[in-house]
PDB file of C-alpha atoms in Angstrom:
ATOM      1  CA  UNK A   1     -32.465   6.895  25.661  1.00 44.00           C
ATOM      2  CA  UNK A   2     -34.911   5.911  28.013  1.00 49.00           C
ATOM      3  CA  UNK A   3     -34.404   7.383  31.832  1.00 60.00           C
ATOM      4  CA  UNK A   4     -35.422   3.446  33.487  1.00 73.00           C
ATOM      5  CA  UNK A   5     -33.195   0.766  33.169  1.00 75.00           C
ATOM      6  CA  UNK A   6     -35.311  -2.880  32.805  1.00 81.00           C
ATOM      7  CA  UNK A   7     -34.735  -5.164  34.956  1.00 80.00           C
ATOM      8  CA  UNK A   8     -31.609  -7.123  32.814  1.00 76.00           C
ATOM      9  CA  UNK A   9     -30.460  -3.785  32.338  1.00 82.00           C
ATOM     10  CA  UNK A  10     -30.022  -2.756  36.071  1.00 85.00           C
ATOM     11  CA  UNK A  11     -28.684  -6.701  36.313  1.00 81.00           C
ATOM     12  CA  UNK A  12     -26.099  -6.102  33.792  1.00 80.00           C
ATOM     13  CA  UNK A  13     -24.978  -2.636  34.181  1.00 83.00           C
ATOM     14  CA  UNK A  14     -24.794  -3.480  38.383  1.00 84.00           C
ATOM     15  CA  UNK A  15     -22.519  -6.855  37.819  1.00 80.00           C
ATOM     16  CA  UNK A  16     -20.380  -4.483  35.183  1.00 79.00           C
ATOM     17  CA  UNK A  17     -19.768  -2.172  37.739  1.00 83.00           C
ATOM     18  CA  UNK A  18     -18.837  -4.535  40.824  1.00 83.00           C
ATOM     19  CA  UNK A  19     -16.008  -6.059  38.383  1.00 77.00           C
ATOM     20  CA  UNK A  20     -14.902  -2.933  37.632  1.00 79.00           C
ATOM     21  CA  UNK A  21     -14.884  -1.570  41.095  1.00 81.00           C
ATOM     22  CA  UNK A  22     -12.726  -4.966  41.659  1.00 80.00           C
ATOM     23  CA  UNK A  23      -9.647  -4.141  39.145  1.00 78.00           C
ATOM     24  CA  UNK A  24      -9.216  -0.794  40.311  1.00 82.00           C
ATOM     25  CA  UNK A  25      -6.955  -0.097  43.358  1.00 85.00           C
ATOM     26  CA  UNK A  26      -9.303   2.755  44.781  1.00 89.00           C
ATOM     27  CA  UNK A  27     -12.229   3.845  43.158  1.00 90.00           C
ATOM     28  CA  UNK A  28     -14.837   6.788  44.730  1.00 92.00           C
ATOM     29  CA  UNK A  29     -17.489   6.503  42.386  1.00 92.00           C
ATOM     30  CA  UNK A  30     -18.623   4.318  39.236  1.00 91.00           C
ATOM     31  CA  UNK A  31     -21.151   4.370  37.119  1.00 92.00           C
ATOM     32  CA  UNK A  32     -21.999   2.058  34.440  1.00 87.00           C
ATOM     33  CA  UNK A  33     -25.249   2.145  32.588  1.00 90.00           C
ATOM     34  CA  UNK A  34     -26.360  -0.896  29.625  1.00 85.00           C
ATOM     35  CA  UNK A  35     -28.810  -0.308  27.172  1.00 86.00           C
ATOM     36  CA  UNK A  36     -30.005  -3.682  25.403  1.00 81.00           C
ATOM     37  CA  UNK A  37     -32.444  -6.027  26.168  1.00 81.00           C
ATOM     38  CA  UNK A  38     -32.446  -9.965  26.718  1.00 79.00           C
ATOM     39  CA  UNK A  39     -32.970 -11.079  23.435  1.00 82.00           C
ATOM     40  CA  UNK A  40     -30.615  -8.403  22.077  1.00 81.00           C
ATOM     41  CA  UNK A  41     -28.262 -10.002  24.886  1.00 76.00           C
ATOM     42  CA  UNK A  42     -28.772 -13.445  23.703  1.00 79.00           C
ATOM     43  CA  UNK A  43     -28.147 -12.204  20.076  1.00 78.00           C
ATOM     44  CA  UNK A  44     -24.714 -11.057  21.531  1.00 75.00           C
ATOM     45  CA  UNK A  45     -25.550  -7.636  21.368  1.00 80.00           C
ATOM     46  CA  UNK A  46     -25.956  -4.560  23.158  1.00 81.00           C
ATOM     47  CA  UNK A  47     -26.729  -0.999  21.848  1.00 83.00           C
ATOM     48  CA  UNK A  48     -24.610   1.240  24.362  1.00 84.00           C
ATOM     49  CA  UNK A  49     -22.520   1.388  27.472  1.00 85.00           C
ATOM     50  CA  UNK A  50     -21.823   4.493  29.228  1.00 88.00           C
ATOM     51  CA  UNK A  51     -19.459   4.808  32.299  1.00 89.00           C
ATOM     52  CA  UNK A  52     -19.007   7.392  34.637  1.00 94.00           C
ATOM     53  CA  UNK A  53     -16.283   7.431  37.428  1.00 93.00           C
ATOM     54  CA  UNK A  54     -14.805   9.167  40.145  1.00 94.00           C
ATOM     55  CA  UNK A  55     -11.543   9.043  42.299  1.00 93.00           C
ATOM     56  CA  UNK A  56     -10.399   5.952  40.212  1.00 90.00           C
ATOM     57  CA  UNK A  57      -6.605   4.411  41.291  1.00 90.00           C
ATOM     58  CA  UNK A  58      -5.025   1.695  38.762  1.00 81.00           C
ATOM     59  CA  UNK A  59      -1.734   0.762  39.107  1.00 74.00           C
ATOM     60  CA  UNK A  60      -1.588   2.310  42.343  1.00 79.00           C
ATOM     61  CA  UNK A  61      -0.206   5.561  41.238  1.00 80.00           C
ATOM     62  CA  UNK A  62      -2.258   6.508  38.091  1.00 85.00           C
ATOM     63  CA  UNK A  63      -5.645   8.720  39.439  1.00 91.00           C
ATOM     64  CA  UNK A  64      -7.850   9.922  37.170  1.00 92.00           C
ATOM     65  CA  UNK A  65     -10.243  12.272  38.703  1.00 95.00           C
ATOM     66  CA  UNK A  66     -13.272  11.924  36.738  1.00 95.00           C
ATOM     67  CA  UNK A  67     -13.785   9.964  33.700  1.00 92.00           C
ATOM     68  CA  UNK A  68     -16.870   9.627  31.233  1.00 94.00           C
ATOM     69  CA  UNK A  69     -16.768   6.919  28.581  1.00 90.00           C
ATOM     70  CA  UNK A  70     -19.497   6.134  25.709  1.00 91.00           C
ATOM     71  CA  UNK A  71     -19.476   3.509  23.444  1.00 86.00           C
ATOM     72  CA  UNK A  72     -21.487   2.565  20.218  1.00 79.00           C
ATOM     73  CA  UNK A  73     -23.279  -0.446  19.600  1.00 78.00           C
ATOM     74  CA  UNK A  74     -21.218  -3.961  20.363  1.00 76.00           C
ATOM     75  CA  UNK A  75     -21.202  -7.198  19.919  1.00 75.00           C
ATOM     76  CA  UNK A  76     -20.199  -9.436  22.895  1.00 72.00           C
ATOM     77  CA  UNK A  77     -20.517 -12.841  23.692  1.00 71.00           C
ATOM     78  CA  UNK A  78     -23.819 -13.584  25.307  1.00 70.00           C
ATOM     79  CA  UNK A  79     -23.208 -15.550  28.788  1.00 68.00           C
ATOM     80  CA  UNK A  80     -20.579 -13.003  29.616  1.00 68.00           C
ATOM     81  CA  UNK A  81     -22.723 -10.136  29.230  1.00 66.00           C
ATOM     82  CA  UNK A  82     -25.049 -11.657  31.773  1.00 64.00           C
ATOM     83  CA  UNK A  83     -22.785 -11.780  34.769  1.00 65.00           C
ATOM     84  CA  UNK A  84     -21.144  -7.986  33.611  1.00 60.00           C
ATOM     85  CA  UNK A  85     -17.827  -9.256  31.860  1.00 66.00           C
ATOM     86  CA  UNK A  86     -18.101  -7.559  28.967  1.00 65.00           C
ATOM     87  CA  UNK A  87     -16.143  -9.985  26.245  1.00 68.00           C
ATOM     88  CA  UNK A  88     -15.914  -8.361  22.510  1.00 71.00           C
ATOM     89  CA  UNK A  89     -16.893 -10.144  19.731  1.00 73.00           C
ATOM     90  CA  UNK A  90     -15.968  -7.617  17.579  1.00 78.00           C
ATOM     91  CA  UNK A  91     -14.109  -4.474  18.153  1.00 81.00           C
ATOM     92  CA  UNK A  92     -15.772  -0.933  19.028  1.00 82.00           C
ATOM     93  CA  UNK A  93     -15.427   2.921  18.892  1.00 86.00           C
ATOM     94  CA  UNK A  94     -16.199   4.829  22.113  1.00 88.00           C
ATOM     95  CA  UNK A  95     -14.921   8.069  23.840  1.00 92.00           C
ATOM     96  CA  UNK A  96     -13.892   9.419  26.707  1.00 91.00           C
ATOM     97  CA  UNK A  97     -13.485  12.652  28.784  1.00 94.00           C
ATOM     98  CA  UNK A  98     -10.769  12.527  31.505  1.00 93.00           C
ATOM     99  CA  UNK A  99     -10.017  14.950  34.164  1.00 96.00           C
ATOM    100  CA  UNK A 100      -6.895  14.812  36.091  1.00 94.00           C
ATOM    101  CA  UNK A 101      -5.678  17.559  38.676  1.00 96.00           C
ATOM    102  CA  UNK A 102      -2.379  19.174  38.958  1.00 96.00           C
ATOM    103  CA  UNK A 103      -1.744  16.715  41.590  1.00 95.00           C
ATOM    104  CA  UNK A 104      -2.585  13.395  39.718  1.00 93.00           C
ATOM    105  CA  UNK A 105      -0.551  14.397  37.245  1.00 93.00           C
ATOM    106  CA  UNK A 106       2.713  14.595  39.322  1.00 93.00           C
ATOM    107  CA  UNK A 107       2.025  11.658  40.851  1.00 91.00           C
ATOM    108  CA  UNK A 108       1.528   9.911  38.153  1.00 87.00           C
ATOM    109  CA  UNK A 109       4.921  11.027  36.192  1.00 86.00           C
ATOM    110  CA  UNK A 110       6.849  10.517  39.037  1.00 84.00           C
ATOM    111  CA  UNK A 111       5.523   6.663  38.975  1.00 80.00           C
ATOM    112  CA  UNK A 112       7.365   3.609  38.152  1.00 74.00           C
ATOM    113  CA  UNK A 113       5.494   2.556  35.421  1.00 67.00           C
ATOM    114  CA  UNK A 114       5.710   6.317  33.731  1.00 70.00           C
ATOM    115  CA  UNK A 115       9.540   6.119  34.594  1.00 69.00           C
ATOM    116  CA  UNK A 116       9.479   2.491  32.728  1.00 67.00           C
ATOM    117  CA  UNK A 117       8.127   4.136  29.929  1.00 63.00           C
ATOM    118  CA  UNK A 118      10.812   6.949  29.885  1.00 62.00           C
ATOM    119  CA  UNK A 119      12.686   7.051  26.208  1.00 65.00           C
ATOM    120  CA  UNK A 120      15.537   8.548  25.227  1.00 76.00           C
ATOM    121  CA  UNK A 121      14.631  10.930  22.223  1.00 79.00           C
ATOM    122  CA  UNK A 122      16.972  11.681  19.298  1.00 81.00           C
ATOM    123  CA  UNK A 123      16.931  14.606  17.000  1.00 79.00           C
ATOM    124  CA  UNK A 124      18.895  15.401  13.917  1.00 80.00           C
ATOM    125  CA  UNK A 125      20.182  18.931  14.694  1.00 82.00           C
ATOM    126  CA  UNK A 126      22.073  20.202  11.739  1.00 81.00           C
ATOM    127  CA  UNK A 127      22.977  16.400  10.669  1.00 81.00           C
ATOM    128  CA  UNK A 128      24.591  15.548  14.164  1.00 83.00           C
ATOM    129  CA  UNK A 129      22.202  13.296  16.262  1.00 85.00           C
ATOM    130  CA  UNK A 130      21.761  14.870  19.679  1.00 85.00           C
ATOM    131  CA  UNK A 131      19.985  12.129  22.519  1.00 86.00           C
ATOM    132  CA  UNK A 132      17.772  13.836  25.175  1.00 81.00           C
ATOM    133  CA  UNK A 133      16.630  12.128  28.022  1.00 84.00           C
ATOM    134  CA  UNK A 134      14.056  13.112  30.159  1.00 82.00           C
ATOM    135  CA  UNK A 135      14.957  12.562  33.957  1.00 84.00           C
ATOM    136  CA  UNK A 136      12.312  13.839  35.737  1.00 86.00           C
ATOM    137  CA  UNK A 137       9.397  16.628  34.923  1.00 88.00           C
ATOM    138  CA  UNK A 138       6.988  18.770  36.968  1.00 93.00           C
ATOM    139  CA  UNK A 139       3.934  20.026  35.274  1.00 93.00           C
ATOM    140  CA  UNK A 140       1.864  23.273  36.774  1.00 96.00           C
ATOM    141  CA  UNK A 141      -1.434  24.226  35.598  1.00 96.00           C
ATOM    142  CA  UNK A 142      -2.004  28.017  35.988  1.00 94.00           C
ATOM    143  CA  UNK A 143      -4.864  28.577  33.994  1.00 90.00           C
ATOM    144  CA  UNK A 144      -5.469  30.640  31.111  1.00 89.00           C
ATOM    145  CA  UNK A 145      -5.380  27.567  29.172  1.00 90.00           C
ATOM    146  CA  UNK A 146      -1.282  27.290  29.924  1.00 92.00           C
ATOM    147  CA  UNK A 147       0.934  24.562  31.443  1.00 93.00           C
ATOM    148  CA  UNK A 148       4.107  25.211  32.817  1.00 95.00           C
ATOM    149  CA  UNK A 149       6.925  22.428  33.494  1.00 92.00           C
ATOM    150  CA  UNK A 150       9.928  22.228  35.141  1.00 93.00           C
ATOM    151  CA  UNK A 151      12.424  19.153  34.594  1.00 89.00           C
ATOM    152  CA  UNK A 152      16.116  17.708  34.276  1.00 89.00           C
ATOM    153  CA  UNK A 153      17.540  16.080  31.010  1.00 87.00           C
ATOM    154  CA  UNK A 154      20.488  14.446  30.168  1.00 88.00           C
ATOM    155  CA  UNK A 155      21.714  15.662  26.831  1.00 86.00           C
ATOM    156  CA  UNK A 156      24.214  13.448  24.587  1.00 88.00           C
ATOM    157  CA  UNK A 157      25.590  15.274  21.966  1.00 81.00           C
ATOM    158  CA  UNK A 158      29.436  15.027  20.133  1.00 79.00           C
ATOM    159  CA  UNK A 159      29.948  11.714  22.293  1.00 80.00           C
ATOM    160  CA  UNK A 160      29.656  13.519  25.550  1.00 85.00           C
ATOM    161  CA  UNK A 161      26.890  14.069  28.126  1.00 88.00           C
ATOM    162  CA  UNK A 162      25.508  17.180  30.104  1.00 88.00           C
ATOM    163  CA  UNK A 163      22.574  17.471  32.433  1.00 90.00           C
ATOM    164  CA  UNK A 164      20.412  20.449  31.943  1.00 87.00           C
ATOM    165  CA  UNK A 165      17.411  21.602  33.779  1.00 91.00           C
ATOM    166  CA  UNK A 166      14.695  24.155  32.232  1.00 89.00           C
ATOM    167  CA  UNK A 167      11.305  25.981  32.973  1.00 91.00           C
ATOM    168  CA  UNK A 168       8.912  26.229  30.125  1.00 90.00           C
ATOM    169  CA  UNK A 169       5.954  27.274  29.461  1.00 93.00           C
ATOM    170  CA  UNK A 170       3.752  26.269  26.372  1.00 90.00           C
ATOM    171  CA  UNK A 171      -0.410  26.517  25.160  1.00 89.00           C
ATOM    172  CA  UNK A 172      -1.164  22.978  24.036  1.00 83.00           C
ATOM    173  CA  UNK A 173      -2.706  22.281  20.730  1.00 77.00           C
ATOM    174  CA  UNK A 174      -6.534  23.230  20.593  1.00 73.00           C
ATOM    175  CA  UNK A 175      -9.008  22.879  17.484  1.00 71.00           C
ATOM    176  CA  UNK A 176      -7.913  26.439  16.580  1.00 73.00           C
ATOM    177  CA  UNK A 177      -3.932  26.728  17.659  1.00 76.00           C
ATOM    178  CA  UNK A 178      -1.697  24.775  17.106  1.00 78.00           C
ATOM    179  CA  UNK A 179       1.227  24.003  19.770  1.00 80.00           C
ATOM    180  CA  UNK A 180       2.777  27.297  21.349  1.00 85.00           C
ATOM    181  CA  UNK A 181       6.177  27.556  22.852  1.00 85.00           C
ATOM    182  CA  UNK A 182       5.932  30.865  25.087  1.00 89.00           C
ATOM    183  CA  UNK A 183       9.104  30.823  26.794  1.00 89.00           C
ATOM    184  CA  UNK A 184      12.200  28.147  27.611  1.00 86.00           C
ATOM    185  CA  UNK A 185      14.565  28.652  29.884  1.00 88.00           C
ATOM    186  CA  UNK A 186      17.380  27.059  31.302  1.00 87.00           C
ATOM    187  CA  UNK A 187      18.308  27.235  34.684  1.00 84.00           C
ATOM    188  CA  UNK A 188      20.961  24.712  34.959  1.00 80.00           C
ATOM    189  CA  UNK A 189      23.945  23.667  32.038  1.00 73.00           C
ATOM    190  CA  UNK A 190      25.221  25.224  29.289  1.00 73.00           C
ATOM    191  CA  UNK A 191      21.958  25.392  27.396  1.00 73.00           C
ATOM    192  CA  UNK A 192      20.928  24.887  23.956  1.00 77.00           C
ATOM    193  CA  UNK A 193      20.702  26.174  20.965  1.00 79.00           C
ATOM    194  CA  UNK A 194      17.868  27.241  18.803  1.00 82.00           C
ATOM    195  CA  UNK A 195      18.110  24.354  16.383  1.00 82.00           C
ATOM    196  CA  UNK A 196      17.653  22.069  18.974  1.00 81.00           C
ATOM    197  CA  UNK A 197      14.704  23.943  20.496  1.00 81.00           C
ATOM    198  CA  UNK A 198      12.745  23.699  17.068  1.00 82.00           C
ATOM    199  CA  UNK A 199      13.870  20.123  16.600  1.00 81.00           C
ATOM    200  CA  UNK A 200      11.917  19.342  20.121  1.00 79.00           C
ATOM    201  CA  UNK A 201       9.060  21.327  19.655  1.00 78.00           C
ATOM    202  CA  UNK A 202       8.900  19.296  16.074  1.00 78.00           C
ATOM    203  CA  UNK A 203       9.115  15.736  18.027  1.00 76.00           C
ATOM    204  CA  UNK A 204       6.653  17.104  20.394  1.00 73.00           C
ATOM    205  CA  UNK A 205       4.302  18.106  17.424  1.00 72.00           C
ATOM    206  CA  UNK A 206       4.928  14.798  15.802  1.00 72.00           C
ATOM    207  CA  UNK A 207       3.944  12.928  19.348  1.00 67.00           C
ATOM    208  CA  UNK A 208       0.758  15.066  19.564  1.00 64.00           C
ATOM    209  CA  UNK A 209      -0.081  14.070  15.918  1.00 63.00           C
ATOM    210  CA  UNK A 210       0.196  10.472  16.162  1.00 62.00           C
ATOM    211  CA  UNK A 211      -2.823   9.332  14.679  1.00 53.00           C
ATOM    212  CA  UNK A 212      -2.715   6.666  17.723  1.00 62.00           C
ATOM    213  CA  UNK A 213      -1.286   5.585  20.574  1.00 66.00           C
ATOM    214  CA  UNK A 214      -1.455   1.789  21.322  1.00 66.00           C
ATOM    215  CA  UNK A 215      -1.572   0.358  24.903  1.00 61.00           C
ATOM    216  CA  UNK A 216      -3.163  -3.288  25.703  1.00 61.00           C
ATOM    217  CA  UNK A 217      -5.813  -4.031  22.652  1.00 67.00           C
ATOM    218  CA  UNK A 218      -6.130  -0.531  22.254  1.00 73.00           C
ATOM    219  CA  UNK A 219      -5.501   2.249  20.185  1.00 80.00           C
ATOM    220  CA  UNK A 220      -6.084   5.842  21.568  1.00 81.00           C
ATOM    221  CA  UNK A 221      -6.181   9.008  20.024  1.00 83.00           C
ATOM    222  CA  UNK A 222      -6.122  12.023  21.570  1.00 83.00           C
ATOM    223  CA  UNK A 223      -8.720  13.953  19.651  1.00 85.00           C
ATOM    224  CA  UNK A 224      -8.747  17.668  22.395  1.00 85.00           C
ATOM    225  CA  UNK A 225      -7.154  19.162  25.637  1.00 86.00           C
ATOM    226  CA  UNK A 226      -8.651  21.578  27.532  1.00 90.00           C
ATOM    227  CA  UNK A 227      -6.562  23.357  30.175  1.00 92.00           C
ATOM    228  CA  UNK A 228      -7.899  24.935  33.299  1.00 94.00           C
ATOM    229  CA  UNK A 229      -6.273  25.948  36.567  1.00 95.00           C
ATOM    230  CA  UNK A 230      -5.415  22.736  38.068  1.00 95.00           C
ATOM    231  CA  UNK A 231      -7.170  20.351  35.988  1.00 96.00           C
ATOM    232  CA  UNK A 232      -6.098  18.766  32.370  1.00 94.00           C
ATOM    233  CA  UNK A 233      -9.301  17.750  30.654  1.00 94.00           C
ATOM    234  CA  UNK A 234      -8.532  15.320  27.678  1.00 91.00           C
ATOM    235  CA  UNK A 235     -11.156  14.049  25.021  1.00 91.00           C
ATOM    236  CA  UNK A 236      -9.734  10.902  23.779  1.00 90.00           C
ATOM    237  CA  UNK A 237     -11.076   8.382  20.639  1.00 89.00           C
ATOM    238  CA  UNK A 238     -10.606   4.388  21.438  1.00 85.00           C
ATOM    239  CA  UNK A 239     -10.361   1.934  18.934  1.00 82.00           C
ATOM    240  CA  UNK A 240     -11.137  -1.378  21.410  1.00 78.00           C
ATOM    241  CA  UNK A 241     -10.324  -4.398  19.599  1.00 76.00           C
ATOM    242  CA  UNK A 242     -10.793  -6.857  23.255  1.00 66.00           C
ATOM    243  CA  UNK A 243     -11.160  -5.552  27.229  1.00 62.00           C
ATOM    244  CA  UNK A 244      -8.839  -7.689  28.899  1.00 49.00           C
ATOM    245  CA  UNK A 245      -9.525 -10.274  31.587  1.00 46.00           C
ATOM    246  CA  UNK A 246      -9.318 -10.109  34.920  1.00 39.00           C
ATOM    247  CA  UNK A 247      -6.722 -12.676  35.057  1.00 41.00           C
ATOM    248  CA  UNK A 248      -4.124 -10.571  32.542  1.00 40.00           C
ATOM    249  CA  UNK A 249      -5.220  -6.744  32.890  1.00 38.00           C
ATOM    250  CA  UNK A 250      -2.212  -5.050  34.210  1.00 39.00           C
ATOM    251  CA  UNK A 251      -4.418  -2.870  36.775  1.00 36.00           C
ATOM    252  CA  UNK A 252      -6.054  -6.095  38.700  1.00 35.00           C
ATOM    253  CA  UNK A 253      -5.256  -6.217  42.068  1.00 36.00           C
TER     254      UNK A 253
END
């Protein structure tokens, strides 16, 4: 990759990054560097895109600390790409490292839009369906490569409910572990048995699995997580079949 832009490079990647700047709540610092060339452009395509951000707010709760994103080669439609609104003609691969603090992370789960996405889980436990709700979680990042949580559920079981708060503390999946429960414990209920504990770790194991997760025209895929003290870094596959308008993207201001 050559280290200077030309001139409808610098054009391009500088328009890309003032509408970006403009659907994000806050941002600190973005990046955005396009590799083609005009008649490439005119052709509809362009060989890369590369972001790079800092301190970036959507939704006004969600912060991701830092985030680098690189695509492959995409098509787009021509007069768009000129004034840095990147419309896909066809859909493309890219991937992305994310940071987010202890902090963010909080924040961000204690959100309406997380809470909106809250679902009530249910697990066969010795052929009786037991629901478990999650009513609100802390997480804590130690270091060592652990994460600790703290949180209140609302367990439905034989027709009857219970709340139930816990501390737990796991070692996510990495390219050479699999998920690791390290201790559970409850500090508020009845608690639970040991069948129920292996069901959960089994939904969580399914969840972490998932080949991928859909949100907008996208499908995501979390592909590693790294833990260090006070930071969460995920390395995440996209699938983009369309970026979404200003008009209709859920983050625009």
């Amino acid at each position: 990759m050559p280290d200077k832009q030309r001139l409808e490079e610098q054009i391009i990647s500088q328009a890309a990054e003032n509408t970006l700047a403009n659907r994000l709540d806050e941002v600190e610092q973005i990046d955005v560097d396009v590799r083609t060339d005009l008649l490439k452009v005119a052709q509809g395509q362009v060989e890369e895109v590369s972001l790079t951000g800092k301190g970036l707010v959507l939704q006004k709760d969600i912060r991701v600390q830092e985030i680098k994103v690189k695509t492959d080669s995409i098509a787009v439609n021509p007069l768009s790409a000129i004034f840095g609104q990147i419309e896909l003609n066809e859909p493309v691969n890219a991937i992305a490292r994310i940071v987010m603090t202890e902090v963010d992370i909080n924040h961000a789960l204690s959100s309406d839009l997380v809470q909106r996405q809250a679902q009530i889980w249910q697990f066969d436990v010795d052929g009786e369906f037991i629901s478990f709700h999650l009513q609100q979680i802390q997480v804590f990042l130690p270091g060592s490569g652990k994460m600790e949580f703290i949180g209140n559920v609302l367990l439905e079981e034989k027709g009857q409910s219970r709340p139930l708060s816990f501390t737990a503390r796991v070692s996510p999946p990495t390219n050479s572990q699999p998920l690791m429960l390290e201790s559970f414990n409850c500090t508020q209920g009845e608690g639970v048995s040991v069948p129920l504990i292996t069901a959960l770790m089994r939904k969580l194991k399914e969840l972490l699995q998932s080949s991928y997760f859909a949100w907008e025209d996208m499908l995501l895929r979390i592909k590693d997580v790294e833990v260090q003290k006070d930071n969460l870094i995920l390395l995440v596959e996209a699938h983009v079949k369309q970026i979404p308008s200003t008009e209709n993207l859920p983050l625009s201001k």
